[in-house]
Amino acid sequence: GQNIDQPTEMTATEGAIVQINCTYQTSGFNGLFWYQQHAGEAPTFLSYNVLDGLEEKGRFSSFLSRSKGYSYLLLKELQMKDSASYLCAVRSPSGGYQKVTFGIGTKLQVIP
Amino acid sequence: NAGVMQNPRHLVRRRGQEARLRCSPMKGHSHVYWYRQLPEEGLKFMVYLQKENIIDESGMPKERFSAEFPKEGPSILRIQQVVRGDSAAYFCASSPANEYSNQPQHFGDGTRLSIL
């Protein structure tokens, strides 16, 4: 089966840096996605990793270690608008196609 | 360049009625996925469709739920004889391909279904 773990809640201070971790155990691996979801809204795509290492995109970076089944999302210079849930999702082969399985999401609260 | 369009945004039904949720994928996308999300919970996969074909419906309850993606028109998620436990947000996502690709799924704004 597929198992994706991430903390349910985190709190960080405006202007600071926060790291949201995600560990996964899946049958096969073909990429990891991070999405941001504000309350009551649609998830929006943030980043994609398929090879080991760090992908940087502005204030957001995402890291992957396939051997450890581990990823993190790093948010720098936190802003109040970054308060949202962050979903880790893994793509893996399932029944002849590539299935994306989502973690429960980490609810990040940014405080002044 | 319209994104994934879902309607209605909010739907209220009484127990025993039918709910029909619609999803038009992004232009050029032929793969549609439906997810269900309860408050404080993650996205739960329900069904994956391509035009006129159901590829994987393993996440969909065997009874009362059905989905289709006809050759013409939007994808429809249909829930018959709704019960209180069906109250949730239902999200549709689409992608241009399913194979090895860095293309993510793009999500619609969801339909919030409330059962009275």
Coordinates of C-alpha atoms in Angstrom, one line a residue:
Chain A
G1 CA 0.0 0.0 0.0
Q2 CA 0.9 3.7 -0.1
N3 CA 1.7 5.6 3.1
I4 CA 2.5 9.3 3.2
D5 CA 3.3 11.0 6.5
Q6 CA 3.5 14.7 7.3
P7 CA 2.9 16.7 10.5
T8 CA -0.7 17.8 10.9
E9 CA 0.0 21.3 12.2
M10 CA 2.9 23.8 12.4
T11 CA 3.2 27.3 13.6
A12 CA 5.9 29.8 12.5
T13 CA 6.6 33.5 12.8
E14 CA 6.3 36.0 10.0
G15 CA 9.7 36.6 8.3
A16 CA 11.1 33.3 9.6
I17 CA 11.9 30.0 7.7
V18 CA 9.9 26.9 8.1
Q19 CA 10.6 23.3 6.9
I20 CA 7.7 20.9 6.4
N21 CA 8.7 17.3 6.2
C22 CA 7.1 14.4 4.3
T23 CA 8.1 10.8 4.4
Y24 CA 6.6 8.1 2.2
Q25 CA 6.5 4.4 1.7
T26 CA 5.1 3.5 -1.7
S27 CA 5.3 0.6 -4.2
G28 CA 7.4 2.4 -6.7
F29 CA 8.2 6.1 -7.1
N30 CA 7.8 8.4 -10.1
G31 CA 7.8 11.8 -8.6
L32 CA 6.8 13.9 -5.6
F33 CA 4.6 17.0 -5.7
W34 CA 3.9 19.7 -3.2
Y35 CA 0.6 21.7 -3.3
Q36 CA -0.6 24.7 -1.3
Q37 CA -4.3 24.8 -0.2
H38 CA -5.9 27.8 1.4
A39 CA -9.0 27.1 3.5
G40 CA -12.0 26.7 1.2
E41 CA -10.0 26.8 -1.9
A42 CA -8.5 24.5 -4.5
P43 CA -5.0 23.0 -4.1
T44 CA -2.4 24.8 -6.2
F45 CA 0.8 23.3 -7.5
L46 CA 4.0 24.4 -5.9
S47 CA 6.8 22.1 -6.9
Y48 CA 7.8 18.7 -8.3
N49 CA 10.8 16.5 -7.5
V50 CA 11.8 13.3 -9.3
L51 CA 15.6 13.3 -8.8
D52 CA 17.5 13.7 -5.5
G53 CA 18.3 17.2 -4.5
L54 CA 16.9 20.6 -4.0
E55 CA 14.6 22.5 -6.4
E56 CA 14.4 26.2 -5.7
K57 CA 11.6 28.5 -6.8
G58 CA 11.6 31.9 -5.3
R59 CA 10.8 31.8 -1.5
F60 CA 9.9 28.1 -1.8
S61 CA 12.3 25.2 -2.2
S62 CA 11.7 21.4 -2.2
F63 CA 14.1 18.7 -1.4
L64 CA 14.0 14.9 -2.2
S65 CA 15.9 11.9 -1.0
R66 CA 14.6 8.8 -2.8
S67 CA 16.8 6.4 -0.8
K68 CA 15.3 7.8 2.5
G69 CA 11.8 8.2 1.2
Y70 CA 11.9 11.7 2.4
S71 CA 11.1 15.2 1.1
Y72 CA 10.8 18.6 2.7
L73 CA 9.3 21.9 1.6
L74 CA 11.2 25.0 2.8
L75 CA 9.4 28.3 3.0
K76 CA 11.6 31.4 3.5
E77 CA 10.7 35.0 4.5
L78 CA 7.3 33.8 5.7
Q79 CA 4.4 36.0 5.0
M80 CA 0.9 36.0 6.6
K81 CA -0.6 34.8 3.3
D82 CA 1.5 31.6 3.6
S83 CA -0.9 30.4 6.2
A84 CA -2.4 27.4 4.5
S85 CA -2.3 23.6 4.3
Y86 CA 0.7 22.1 2.4
L87 CA 0.0 18.7 0.7
C88 CA 2.7 16.2 -0.1
A89 CA 1.7 13.9 -2.9
V90 CA 3.6 10.9 -4.4
R91 CA 3.2 9.5 -7.9
S92 CA 3.7 5.7 -8.2
P93 CA 2.6 2.9 -10.6
S94 CA -0.7 1.4 -9.8
G95 CA -2.8 -0.9 -12.0
G96 CA -1.1 0.1 -15.2
Y97 CA -1.1 3.9 -14.7
Q98 CA 0.6 6.5 -12.6
K99 CA -1.4 7.2 -9.5
V100 CA -1.0 10.3 -7.3
T101 CA -1.5 9.7 -3.5
F102 CA -1.9 12.7 -1.2
G103 CA -0.8 13.0 2.4
I104 CA -3.2 14.5 4.9
G105 CA -1.6 17.9 4.6
T106 CA 0.3 20.1 7.1
K107 CA -1.7 23.1 8.3
L108 CA 0.7 26.0 8.7
Q109 CA -0.2 29.0 10.8
V110 CA 2.0 32.1 10.4
I111 CA 1.9 34.4 13.3
P112 CA 3.0 38.1 13.6
Chain B
N1 CA -6.9 30.2 -20.7
A2 CA -9.6 28.7 -18.4
G3 CA -8.6 26.4 -15.7
V4 CA -10.5 23.4 -14.4
M5 CA -14.2 24.4 -14.1
Q6 CA -16.4 22.8 -11.5
N7 CA -20.1 23.6 -10.9
P8 CA -22.0 24.2 -8.8
R9 CA -19.6 25.6 -6.2
H10 CA -22.2 24.8 -3.5
L11 CA -24.9 22.2 -3.6
V12 CA -27.5 21.5 -1.0
R13 CA -29.6 18.3 -1.1
R14 CA -32.0 16.6 1.2
R15 CA -31.4 13.0 2.2
G16 CA -32.5 10.6 -0.5
Q17 CA -32.1 13.1 -3.4
E18 CA -29.5 12.9 -6.2
A19 CA -26.4 15.1 -6.5
R20 CA -24.8 15.8 -9.8
L21 CA -21.3 17.4 -9.8
R22 CA -19.8 18.7 -13.1
C23 CA -16.2 19.1 -14.1
S24 CA -14.8 20.6 -17.3
P25 CA -11.0 19.9 -17.5
M26 CA -8.5 22.4 -18.7
K27 CA -8.2 22.8 -22.4
G28 CA -6.0 20.1 -23.9
H29 CA -6.4 17.8 -20.8
S30 CA -8.0 14.4 -21.4
H31 CA -7.4 12.9 -17.9
V32 CA -9.8 13.7 -15.1
Y33 CA -9.6 12.7 -11.4
W34 CA -12.2 13.1 -8.7
Y35 CA -11.2 13.5 -5.0
R36 CA -13.2 13.9 -1.8
Q37 CA -12.1 16.0 1.1
L38 CA -13.6 16.2 4.6
P39 CA -12.8 19.0 7.0
E40 CA -9.3 18.6 8.5
E41 CA -8.7 15.6 6.3
G42 CA -6.6 15.0 3.2
L43 CA -7.7 14.5 -0.4
K44 CA -9.1 11.0 -0.9
F45 CA -8.9 9.6 -4.4
M46 CA -12.2 8.4 -5.8
V47 CA -12.0 7.8 -9.6
Y48 CA -9.8 8.4 -12.6
L49 CA -11.3 8.8 -16.1
Q50 CA -10.2 9.4 -19.6
K51 CA -12.6 10.2 -22.4
E52 CA -15.4 7.5 -22.4
N53 CA -13.3 5.3 -20.1
I54 CA -13.1 4.7 -16.4
I55 CA -9.5 3.7 -15.7
D56 CA -9.6 3.3 -11.9
E57 CA -12.7 3.6 -9.6
S58 CA -11.1 1.8 -6.6
G59 CA -11.7 4.8 -4.4
M60 CA -15.4 5.2 -5.1
P61 CA -18.1 3.5 -3.0
K62 CA -19.6 0.6 -4.9
E63 CA -23.2 1.7 -4.3
R64 CA -24.9 5.1 -5.1
F65 CA -21.8 6.6 -6.7
S66 CA -21.0 6.7 -10.4
A67 CA -18.8 8.8 -12.7
E68 CA -18.6 9.4 -16.4
F69 CA -16.5 11.4 -18.8
P70 CA -18.4 11.4 -22.2
K71 CA -16.9 12.1 -25.5
E72 CA -18.6 15.5 -25.5
G73 CA -19.3 17.5 -22.4
P74 CA -18.0 17.6 -18.8
S75 CA -17.2 14.8 -16.5
I76 CA -20.1 14.0 -14.1
L77 CA -19.9 12.6 -10.6
R78 CA -23.3 11.4 -9.6
I79 CA -24.4 10.5 -6.1
Q80 CA -27.8 8.8 -5.8
Q81 CA -29.9 8.7 -2.6
V82 CA -27.6 11.0 -0.7
V83 CA -27.0 10.5 3.0
R84 CA -25.6 12.9 5.6
G85 CA -22.2 11.2 5.4
D86 CA -21.8 12.4 1.8
S87 CA -21.4 16.0 2.9
A88 CA -17.9 17.0 1.8
A89 CA -15.9 19.0 -0.7
Y90 CA -15.5 17.2 -4.0
F91 CA -12.6 18.3 -6.1
C92 CA -11.9 17.5 -9.7
A93 CA -8.4 17.7 -11.2
S94 CA -7.1 17.3 -14.8
S95 CA -3.8 16.6 -16.5
P96 CA -2.7 16.5 -20.1
A97 CA -1.1 13.0 -19.6
N98 CA -0.7 10.4 -17.0
E99 CA 2.6 8.9 -18.0
Y100 CA 6.1 9.9 -16.7
S101 CA 5.9 13.6 -16.8
N102 CA 6.4 16.6 -14.5
Q103 CA 3.0 17.8 -15.4
P104 CA 1.0 18.1 -12.2
Q105 CA -2.7 17.7 -11.8
H106 CA -4.6 21.0 -11.9
F107 CA -7.5 21.4 -9.5
G108 CA -10.9 23.0 -9.8
D109 CA -12.4 25.1 -7.0
G110 CA -14.5 22.2 -5.8
T111 CA -18.1 21.6 -5.1
R112 CA -19.2 21.8 -1.4
L113 CA -22.0 19.3 -1.0
S114 CA -24.2 19.7 2.1
I115 CA -26.9 17.2 2.9
L116 CA -29.8 18.3 5.1

